[in-house]
PDB file of C-alpha atoms and ligand atoms in Angstrom:
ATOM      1  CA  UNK A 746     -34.791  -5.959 -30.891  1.00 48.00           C
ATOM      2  CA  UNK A 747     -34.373  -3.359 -28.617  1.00 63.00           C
ATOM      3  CA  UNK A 748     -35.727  -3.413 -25.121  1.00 72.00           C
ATOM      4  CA  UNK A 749     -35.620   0.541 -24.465  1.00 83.00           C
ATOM      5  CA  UNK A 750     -38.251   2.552 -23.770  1.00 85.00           C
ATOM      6  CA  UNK A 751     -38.409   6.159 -23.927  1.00 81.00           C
ATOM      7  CA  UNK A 752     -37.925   6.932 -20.398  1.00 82.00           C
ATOM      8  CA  UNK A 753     -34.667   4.936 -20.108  1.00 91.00           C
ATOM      9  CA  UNK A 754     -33.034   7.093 -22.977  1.00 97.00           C
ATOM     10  CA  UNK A 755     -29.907   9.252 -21.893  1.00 98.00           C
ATOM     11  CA  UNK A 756     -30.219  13.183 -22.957  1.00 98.00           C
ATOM     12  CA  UNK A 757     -26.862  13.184 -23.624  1.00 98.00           C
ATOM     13  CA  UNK A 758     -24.319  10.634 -24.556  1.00 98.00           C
ATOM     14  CA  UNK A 759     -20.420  11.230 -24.949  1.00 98.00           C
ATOM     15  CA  UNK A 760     -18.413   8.474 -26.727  1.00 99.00           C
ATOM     16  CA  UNK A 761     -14.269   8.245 -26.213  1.00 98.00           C
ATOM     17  CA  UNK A 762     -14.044   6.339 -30.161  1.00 98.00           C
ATOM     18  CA  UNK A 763     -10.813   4.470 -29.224  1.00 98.00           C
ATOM     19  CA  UNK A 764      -9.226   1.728 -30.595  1.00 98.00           C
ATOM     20  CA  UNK A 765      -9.145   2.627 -34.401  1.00 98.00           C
ATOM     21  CA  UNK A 766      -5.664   1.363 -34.568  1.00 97.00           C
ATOM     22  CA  UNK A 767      -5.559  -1.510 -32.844  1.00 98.00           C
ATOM     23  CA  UNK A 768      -8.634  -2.530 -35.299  1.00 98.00           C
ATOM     24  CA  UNK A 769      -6.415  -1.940 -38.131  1.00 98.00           C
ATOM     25  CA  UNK A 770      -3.042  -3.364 -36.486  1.00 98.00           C
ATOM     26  CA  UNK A 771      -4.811  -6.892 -35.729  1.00 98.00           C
ATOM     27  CA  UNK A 772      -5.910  -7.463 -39.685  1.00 98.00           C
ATOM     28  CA  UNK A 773      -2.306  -6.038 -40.517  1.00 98.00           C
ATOM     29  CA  UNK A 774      -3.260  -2.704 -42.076  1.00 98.00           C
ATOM     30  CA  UNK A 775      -2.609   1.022 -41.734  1.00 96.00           C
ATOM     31  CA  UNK A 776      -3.666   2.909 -38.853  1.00 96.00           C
ATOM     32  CA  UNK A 777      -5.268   5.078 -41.343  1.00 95.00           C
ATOM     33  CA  UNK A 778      -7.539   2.542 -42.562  1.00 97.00           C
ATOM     34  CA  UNK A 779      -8.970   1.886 -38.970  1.00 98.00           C
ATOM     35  CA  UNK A 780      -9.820   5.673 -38.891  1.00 97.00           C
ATOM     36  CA  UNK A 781     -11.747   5.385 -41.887  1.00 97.00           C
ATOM     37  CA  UNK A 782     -13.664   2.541 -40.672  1.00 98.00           C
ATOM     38  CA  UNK A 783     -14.207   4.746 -37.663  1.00 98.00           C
ATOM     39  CA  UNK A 784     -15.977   7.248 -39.847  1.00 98.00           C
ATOM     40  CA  UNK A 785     -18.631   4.585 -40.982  1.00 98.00           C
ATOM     41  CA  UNK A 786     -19.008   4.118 -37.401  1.00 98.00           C
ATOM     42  CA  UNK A 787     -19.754   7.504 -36.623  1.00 98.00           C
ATOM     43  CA  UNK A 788     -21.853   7.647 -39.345  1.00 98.00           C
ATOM     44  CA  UNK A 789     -23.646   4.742 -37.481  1.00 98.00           C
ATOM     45  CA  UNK A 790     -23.976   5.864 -34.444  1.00 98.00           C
ATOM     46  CA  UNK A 791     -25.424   9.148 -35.407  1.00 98.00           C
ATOM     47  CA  UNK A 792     -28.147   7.110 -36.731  1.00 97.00           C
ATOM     48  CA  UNK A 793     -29.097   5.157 -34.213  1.00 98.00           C
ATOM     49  CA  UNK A 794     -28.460   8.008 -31.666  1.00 98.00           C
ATOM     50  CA  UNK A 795     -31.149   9.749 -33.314  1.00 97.00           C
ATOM     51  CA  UNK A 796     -33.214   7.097 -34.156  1.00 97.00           C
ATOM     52  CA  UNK A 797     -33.863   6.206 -30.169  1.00 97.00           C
ATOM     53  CA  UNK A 798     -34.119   9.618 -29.161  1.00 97.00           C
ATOM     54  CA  UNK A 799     -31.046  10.656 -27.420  1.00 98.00           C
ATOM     55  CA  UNK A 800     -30.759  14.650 -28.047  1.00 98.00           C
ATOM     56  CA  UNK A 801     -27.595  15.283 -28.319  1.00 98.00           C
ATOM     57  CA  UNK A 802     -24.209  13.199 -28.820  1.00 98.00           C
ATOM     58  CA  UNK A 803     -20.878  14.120 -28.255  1.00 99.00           C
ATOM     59  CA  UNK A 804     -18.099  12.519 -29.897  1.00 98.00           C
ATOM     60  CA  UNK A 805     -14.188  12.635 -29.148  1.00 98.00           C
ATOM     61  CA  UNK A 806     -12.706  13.657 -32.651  1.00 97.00           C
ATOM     62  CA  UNK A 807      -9.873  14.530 -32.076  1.00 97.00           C
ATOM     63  CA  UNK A 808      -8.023  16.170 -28.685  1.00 96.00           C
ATOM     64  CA  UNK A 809      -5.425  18.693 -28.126  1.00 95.00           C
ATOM     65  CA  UNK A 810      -2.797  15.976 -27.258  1.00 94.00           C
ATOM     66  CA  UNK A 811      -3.799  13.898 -30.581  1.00 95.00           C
ATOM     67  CA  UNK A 812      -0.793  16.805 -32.373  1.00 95.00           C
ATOM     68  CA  UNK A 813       1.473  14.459 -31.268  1.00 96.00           C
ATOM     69  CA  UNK A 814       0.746  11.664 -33.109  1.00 95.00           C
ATOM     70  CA  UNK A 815       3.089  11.356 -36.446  1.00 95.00           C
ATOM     71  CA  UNK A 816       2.480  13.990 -38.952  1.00 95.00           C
ATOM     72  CA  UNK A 817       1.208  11.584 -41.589  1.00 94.00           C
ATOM     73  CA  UNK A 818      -1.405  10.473 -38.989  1.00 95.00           C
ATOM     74  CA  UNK A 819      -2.499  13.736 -37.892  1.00 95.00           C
ATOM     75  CA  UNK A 820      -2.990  14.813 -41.593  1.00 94.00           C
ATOM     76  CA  UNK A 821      -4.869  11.933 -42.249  1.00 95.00           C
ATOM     77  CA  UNK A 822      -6.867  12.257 -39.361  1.00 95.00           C
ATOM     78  CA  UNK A 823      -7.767  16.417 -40.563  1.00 95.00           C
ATOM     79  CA  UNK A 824      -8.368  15.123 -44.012  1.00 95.00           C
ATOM     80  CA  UNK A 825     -11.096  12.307 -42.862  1.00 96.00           C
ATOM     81  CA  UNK A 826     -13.087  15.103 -40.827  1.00 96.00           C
ATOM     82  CA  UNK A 827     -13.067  17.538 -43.597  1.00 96.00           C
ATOM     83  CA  UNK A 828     -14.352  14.803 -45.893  1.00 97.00           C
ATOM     84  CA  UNK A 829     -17.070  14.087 -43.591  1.00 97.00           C
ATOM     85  CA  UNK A 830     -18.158  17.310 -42.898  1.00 96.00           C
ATOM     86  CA  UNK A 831     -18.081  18.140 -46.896  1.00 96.00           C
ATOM     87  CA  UNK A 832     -19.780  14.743 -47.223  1.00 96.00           C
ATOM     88  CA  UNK A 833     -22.328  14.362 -44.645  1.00 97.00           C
ATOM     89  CA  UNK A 834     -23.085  18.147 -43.857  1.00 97.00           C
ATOM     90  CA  UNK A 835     -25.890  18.180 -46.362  1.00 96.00           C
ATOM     91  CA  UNK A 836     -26.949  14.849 -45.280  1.00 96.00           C
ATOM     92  CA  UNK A 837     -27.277  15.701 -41.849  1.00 97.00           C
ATOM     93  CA  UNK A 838     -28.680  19.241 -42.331  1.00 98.00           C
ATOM     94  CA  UNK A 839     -31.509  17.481 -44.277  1.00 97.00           C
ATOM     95  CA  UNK A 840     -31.671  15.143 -41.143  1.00 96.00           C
ATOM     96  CA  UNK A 841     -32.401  18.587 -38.968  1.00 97.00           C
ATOM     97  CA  UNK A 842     -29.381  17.621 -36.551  1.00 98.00           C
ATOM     98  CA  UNK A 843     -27.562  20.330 -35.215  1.00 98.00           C
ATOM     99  CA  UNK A 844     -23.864  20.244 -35.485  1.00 98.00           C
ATOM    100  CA  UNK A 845     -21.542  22.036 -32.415  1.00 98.00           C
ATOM    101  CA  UNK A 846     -17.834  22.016 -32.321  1.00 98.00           C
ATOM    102  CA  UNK A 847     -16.407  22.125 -28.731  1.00 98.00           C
ATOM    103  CA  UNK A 848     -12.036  22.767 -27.979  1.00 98.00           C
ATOM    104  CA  UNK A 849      -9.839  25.473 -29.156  1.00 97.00           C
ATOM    105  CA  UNK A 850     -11.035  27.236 -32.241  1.00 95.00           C
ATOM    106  CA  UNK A 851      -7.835  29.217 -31.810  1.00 94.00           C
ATOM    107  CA  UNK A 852      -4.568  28.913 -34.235  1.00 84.00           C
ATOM    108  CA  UNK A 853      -6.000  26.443 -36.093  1.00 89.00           C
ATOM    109  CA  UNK A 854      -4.566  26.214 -39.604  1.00 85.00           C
ATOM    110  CA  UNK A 855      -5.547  25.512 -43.443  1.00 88.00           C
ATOM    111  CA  UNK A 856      -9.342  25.201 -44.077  1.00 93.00           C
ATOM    112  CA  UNK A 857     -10.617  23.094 -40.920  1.00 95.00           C
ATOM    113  CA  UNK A 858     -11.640  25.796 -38.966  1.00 96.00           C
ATOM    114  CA  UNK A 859     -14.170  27.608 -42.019  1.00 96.00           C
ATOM    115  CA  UNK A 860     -15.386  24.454 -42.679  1.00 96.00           C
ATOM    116  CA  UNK A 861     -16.373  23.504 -38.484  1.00 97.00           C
ATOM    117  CA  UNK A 862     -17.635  26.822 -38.788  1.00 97.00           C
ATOM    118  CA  UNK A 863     -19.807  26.410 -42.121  1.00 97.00           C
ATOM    119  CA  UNK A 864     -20.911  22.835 -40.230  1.00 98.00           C
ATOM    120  CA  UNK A 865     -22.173  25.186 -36.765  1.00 98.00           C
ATOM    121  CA  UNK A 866     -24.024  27.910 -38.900  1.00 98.00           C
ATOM    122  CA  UNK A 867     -25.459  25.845 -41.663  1.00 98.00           C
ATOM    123  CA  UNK A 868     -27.539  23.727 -38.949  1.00 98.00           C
ATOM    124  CA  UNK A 869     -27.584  26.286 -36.115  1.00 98.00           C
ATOM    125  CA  UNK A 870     -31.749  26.127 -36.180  1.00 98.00           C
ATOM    126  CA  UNK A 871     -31.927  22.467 -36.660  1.00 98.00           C
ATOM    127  CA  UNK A 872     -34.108  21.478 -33.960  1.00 97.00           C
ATOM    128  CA  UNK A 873     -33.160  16.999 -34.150  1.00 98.00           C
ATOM    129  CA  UNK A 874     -30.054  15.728 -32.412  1.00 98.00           C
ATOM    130  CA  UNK A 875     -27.487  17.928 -31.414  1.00 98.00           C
ATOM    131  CA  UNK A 876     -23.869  16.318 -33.278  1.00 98.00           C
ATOM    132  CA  UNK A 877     -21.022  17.691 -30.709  1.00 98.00           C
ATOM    133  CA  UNK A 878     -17.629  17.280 -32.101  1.00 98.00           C
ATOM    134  CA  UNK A 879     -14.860  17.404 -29.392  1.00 98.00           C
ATOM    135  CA  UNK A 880     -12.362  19.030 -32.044  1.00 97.00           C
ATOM    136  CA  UNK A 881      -8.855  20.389 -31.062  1.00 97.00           C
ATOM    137  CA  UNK A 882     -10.416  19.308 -27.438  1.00 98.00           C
ATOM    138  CA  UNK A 883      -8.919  19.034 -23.858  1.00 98.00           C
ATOM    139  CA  UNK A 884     -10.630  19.080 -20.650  1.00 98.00           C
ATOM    140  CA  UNK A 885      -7.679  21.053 -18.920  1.00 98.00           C
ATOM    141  CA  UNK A 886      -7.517  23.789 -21.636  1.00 98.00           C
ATOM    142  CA  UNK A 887     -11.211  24.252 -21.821  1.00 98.00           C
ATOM    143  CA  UNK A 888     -10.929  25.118 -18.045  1.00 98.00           C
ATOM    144  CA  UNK A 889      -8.255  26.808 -18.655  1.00 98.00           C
ATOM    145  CA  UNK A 890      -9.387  28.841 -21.423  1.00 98.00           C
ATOM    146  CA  UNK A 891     -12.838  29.517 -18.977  1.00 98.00           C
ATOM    147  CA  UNK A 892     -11.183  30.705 -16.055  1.00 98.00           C
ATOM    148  CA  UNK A 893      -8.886  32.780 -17.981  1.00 98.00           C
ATOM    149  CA  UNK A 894     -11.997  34.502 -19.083  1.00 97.00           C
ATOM    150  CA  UNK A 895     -13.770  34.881 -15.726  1.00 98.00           C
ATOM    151  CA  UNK A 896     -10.459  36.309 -14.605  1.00 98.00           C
ATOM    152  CA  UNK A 897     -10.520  39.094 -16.998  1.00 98.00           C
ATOM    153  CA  UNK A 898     -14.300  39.745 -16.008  1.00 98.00           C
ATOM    154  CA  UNK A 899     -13.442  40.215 -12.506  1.00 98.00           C
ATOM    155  CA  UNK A 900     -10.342  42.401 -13.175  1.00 98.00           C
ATOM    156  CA  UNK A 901     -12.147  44.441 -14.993  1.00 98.00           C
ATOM    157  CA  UNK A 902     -14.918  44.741 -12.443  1.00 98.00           C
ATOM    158  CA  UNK A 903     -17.748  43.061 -14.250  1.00 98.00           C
ATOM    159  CA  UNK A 904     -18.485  40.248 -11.912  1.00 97.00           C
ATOM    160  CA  UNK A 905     -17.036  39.949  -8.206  1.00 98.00           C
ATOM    161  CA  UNK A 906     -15.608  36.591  -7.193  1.00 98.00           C
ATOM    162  CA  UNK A 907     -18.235  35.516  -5.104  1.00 98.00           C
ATOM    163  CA  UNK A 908     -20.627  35.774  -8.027  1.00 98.00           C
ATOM    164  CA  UNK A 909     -18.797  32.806  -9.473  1.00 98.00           C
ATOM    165  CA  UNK A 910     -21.253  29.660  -9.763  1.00 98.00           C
ATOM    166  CA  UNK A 911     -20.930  26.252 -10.346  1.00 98.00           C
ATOM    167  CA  UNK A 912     -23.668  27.371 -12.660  1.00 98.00           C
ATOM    168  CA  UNK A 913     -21.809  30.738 -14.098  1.00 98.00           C
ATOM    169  CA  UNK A 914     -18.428  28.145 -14.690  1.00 98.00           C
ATOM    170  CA  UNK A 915     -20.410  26.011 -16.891  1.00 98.00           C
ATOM    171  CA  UNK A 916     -22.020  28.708 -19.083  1.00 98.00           C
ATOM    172  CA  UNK A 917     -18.204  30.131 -19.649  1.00 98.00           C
ATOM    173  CA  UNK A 918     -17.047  26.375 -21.214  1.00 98.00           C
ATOM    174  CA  UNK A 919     -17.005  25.662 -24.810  1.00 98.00           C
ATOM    175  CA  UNK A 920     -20.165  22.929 -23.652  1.00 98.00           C
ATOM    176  CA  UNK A 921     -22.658  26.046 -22.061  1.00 98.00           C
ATOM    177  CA  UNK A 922     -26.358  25.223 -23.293  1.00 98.00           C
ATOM    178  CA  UNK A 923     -25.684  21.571 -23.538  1.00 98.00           C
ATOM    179  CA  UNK A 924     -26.751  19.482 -20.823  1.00 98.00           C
ATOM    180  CA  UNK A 925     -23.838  17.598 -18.852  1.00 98.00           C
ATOM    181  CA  UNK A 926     -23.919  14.327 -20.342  1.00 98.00           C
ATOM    182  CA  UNK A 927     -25.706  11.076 -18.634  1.00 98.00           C
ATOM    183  CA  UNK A 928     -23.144   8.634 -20.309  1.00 98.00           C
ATOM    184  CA  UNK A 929     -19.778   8.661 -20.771  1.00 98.00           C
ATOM    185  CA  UNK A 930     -18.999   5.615 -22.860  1.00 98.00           C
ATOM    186  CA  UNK A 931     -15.340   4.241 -23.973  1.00 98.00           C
ATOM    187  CA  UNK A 932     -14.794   1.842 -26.534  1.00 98.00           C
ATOM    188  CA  UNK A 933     -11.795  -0.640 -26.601  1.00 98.00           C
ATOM    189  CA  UNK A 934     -11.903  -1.540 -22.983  1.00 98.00           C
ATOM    190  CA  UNK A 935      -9.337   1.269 -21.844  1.00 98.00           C
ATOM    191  CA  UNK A 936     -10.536   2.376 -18.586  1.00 98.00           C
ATOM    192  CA  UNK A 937     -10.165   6.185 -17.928  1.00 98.00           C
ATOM    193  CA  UNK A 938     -11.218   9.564 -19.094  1.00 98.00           C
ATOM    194  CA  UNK A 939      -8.059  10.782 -21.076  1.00 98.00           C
ATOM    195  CA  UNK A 940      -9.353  15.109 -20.396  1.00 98.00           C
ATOM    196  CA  UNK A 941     -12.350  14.214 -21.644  1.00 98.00           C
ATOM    197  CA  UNK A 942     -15.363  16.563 -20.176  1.00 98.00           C
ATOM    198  CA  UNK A 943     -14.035  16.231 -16.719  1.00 98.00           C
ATOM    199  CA  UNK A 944     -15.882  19.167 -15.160  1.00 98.00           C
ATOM    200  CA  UNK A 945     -19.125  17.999 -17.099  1.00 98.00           C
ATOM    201  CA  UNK A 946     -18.783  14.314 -16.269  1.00 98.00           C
ATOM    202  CA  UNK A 947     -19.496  15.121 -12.336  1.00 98.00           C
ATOM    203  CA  UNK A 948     -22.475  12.840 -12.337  1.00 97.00           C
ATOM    204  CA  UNK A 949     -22.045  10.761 -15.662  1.00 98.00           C
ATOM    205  CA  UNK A 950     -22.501   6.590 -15.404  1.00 97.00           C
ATOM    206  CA  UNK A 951     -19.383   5.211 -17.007  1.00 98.00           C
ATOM    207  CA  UNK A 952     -19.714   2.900 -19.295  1.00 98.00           C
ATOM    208  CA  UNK A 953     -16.426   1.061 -21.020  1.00 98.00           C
ATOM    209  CA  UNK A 954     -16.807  -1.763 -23.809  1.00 98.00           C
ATOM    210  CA  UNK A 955     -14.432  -3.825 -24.699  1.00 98.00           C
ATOM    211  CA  UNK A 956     -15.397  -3.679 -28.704  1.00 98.00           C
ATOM    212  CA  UNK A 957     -12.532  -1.607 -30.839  1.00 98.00           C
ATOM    213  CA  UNK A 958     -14.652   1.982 -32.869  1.00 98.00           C
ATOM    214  CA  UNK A 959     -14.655   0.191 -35.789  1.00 98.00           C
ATOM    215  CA  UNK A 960     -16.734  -2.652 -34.356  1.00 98.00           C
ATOM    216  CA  UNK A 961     -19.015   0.053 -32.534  1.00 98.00           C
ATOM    217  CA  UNK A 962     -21.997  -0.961 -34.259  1.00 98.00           C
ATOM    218  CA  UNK A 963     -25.762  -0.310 -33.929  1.00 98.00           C
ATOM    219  CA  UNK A 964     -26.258  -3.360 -32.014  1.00 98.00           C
ATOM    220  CA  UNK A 965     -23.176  -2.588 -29.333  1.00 98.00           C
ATOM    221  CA  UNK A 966     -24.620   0.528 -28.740  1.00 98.00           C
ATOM    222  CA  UNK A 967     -28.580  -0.744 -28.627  1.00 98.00           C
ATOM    223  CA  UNK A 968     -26.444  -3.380 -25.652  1.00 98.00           C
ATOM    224  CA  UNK A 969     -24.296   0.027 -23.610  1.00 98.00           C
ATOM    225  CA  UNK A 970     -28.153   1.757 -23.397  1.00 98.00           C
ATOM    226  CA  UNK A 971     -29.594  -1.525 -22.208  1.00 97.00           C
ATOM    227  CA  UNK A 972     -26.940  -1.856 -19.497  1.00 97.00           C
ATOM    228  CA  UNK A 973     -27.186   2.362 -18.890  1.00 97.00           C
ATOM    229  CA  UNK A 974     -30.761   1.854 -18.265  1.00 96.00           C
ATOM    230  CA  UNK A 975     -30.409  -0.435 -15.458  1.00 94.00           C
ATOM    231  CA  UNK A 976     -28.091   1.892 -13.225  1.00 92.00           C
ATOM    232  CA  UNK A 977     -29.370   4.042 -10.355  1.00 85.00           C
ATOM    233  CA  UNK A 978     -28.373   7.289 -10.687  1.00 81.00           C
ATOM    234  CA  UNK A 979     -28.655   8.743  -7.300  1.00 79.00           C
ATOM    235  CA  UNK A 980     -26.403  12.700  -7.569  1.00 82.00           C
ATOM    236  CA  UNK A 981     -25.130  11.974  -4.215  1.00 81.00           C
ATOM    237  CA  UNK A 982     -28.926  11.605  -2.838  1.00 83.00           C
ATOM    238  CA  UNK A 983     -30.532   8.269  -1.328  1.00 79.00           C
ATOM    239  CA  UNK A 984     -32.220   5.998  -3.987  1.00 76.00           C
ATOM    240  CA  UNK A 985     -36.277   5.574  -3.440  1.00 70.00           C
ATOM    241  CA  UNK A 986     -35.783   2.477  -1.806  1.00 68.00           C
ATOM    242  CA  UNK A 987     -32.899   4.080   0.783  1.00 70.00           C
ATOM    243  CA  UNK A 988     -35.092   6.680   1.419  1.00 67.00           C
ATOM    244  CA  UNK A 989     -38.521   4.750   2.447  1.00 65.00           C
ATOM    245  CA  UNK A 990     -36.406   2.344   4.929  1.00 66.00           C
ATOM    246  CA  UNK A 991     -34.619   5.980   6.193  1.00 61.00           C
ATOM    247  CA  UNK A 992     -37.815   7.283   6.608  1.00 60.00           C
ATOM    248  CA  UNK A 993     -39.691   4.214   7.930  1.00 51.00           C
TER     249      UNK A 993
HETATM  250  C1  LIG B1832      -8.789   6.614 -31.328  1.00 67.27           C
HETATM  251  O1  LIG B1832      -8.212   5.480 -31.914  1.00 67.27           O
HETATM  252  C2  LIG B1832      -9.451   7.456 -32.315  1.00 67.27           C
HETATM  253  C3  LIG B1832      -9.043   8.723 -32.665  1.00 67.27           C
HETATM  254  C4  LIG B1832      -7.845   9.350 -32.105  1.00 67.27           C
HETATM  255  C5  LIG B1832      -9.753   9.531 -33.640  1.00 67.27           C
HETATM  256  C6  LIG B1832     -11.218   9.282 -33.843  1.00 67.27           C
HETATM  257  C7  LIG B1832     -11.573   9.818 -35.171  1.00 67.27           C
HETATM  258  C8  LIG B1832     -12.412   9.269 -36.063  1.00 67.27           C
HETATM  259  C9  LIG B1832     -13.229   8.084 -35.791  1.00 67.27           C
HETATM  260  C10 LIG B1832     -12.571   9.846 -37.435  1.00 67.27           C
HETATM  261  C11 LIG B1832     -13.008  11.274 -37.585  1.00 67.27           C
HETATM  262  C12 LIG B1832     -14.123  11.749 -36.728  1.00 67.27           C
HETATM  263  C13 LIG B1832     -15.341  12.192 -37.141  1.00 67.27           C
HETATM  264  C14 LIG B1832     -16.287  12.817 -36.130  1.00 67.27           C
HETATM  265  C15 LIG B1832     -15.822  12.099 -38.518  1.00 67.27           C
HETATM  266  P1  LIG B1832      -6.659   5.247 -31.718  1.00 67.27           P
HETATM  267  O2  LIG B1832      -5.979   5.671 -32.977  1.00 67.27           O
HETATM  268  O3  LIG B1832      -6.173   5.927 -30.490  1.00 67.27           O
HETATM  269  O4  LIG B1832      -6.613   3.705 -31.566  1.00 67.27           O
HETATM  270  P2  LIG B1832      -5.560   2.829 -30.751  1.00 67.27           P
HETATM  271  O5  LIG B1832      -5.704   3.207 -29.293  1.00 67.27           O
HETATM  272  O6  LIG B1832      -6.002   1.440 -31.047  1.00 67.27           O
HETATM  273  O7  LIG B1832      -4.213   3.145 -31.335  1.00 67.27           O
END
């Protein structure tokens, strides 16, 4: 049983799935089948996200470097998230979460994009857990993508450059409305970020298991919470205890 209690619940939680492959590698399979085990565990985690109150949950689908994986791979990977979008979208509409798509929406090809789309609009007033998917996604290019866009407001004399915010920067990326996320979790025990919400994870705990997607069950996730609920998150200020000794 869980020991959480409400207060100890991260807003927002953003999952690296990694380690689909190696899951499927070690019981001599196809990559492919690893992926579709990830699925189930998305599927999974969704529920449990939701059922301990965490409002919204991003997860790394796929990222703008993930084209150069083998063509077979990449197709399989498109066909799985169409699947669970036709799949799951009514399942998850009638669970009132919300479904956002964050990356390029641009140049996209075949019938992904309508269908993201279709996901976005059919639950836009769904007021449960927010669903992110990181689709298309890379930290650099949504940067990119957000200066580019400041630049042509300033050339074109609609803001100045000093009215640039850390504030105004974050409501021009794909993520503006949505909290930066408390936890950053990785799966597989790779240790880094891999353009993953870098200008969002500014103040995010870090968490890294060592369990493969796949195994990313209820219970492994009940576990990251546990061990996110007993870090001090300071955002660069003293902790309550620093301050009373600074101040006694
Ligand atoms: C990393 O494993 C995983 C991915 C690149 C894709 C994650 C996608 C899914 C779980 C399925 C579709 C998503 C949704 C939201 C339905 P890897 O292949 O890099 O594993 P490896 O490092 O062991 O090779």
């Amino acid at each position: 049983m869980s020991k959480l209690t409400a207060g100890d619940v991260p807003e927002h939680v953003a999952i690296i799935m990694d380690g689909n492959g190696r899951w499927a590698n070690s019981r001599g399979l196809p990559r492919t089948m690893g992926h579709r085990k990830g699925v189930e565990a998305v599927r999974e985690a969704v529920r449990t996200a939701g059922d301990v109150g965490i409002r919204y949950l991003t997860l790394f689908a796929f990222s703008s470097e993930n084209w150069n994986r083998p063509e077979a791979e990449v197709s399989d990977l498109m066909g799985l998230l169409k699947a669970f979008i036709r799949r799951d979208l009514a399942e998850l509409h009638g669970q009132n979460v919300r479904i956002r798509v964050i990356g390029d929406k641009k140049n996209l090809r075949g019938d992904i994009l309508p269908l993201l789309l279709e996901a976005e609009e059919t639950t836009r007033s769904n007021t449960g857990i927010t669903l992110v998917i990181a689709f298309n996604y890379g930290s650099r290019d949504e940067m990119t993508r957000a200066m580019q866009a400041l630049a042509v407001e300033v050339a074109q004399g609609r803001m100045t450059p000093e009215q640039i915010t850390p504030e105004v920067i974050s409501s021009r990326m794909d993520t503006a409305g949505i909290p930066d996320p408390d936890l950053i979790l990785r799966t597989s025990g790779e240790e880094r970020l891999s353009n993953f919400l870098l200008w969002q994870a500014a103040y995010s705990e870090l968490l890294f298991v060592p369990e493969l997607w796949p195994d990313f069950t209820r219970e492994v996730f009940l576990a990251a919470l546990e061990k996110y609920a007993g870090r001090e998150r300071r955002f660069g200020g003293l902790s309550p205890r620093q301050t009373i000794a600074v101040g006694s």
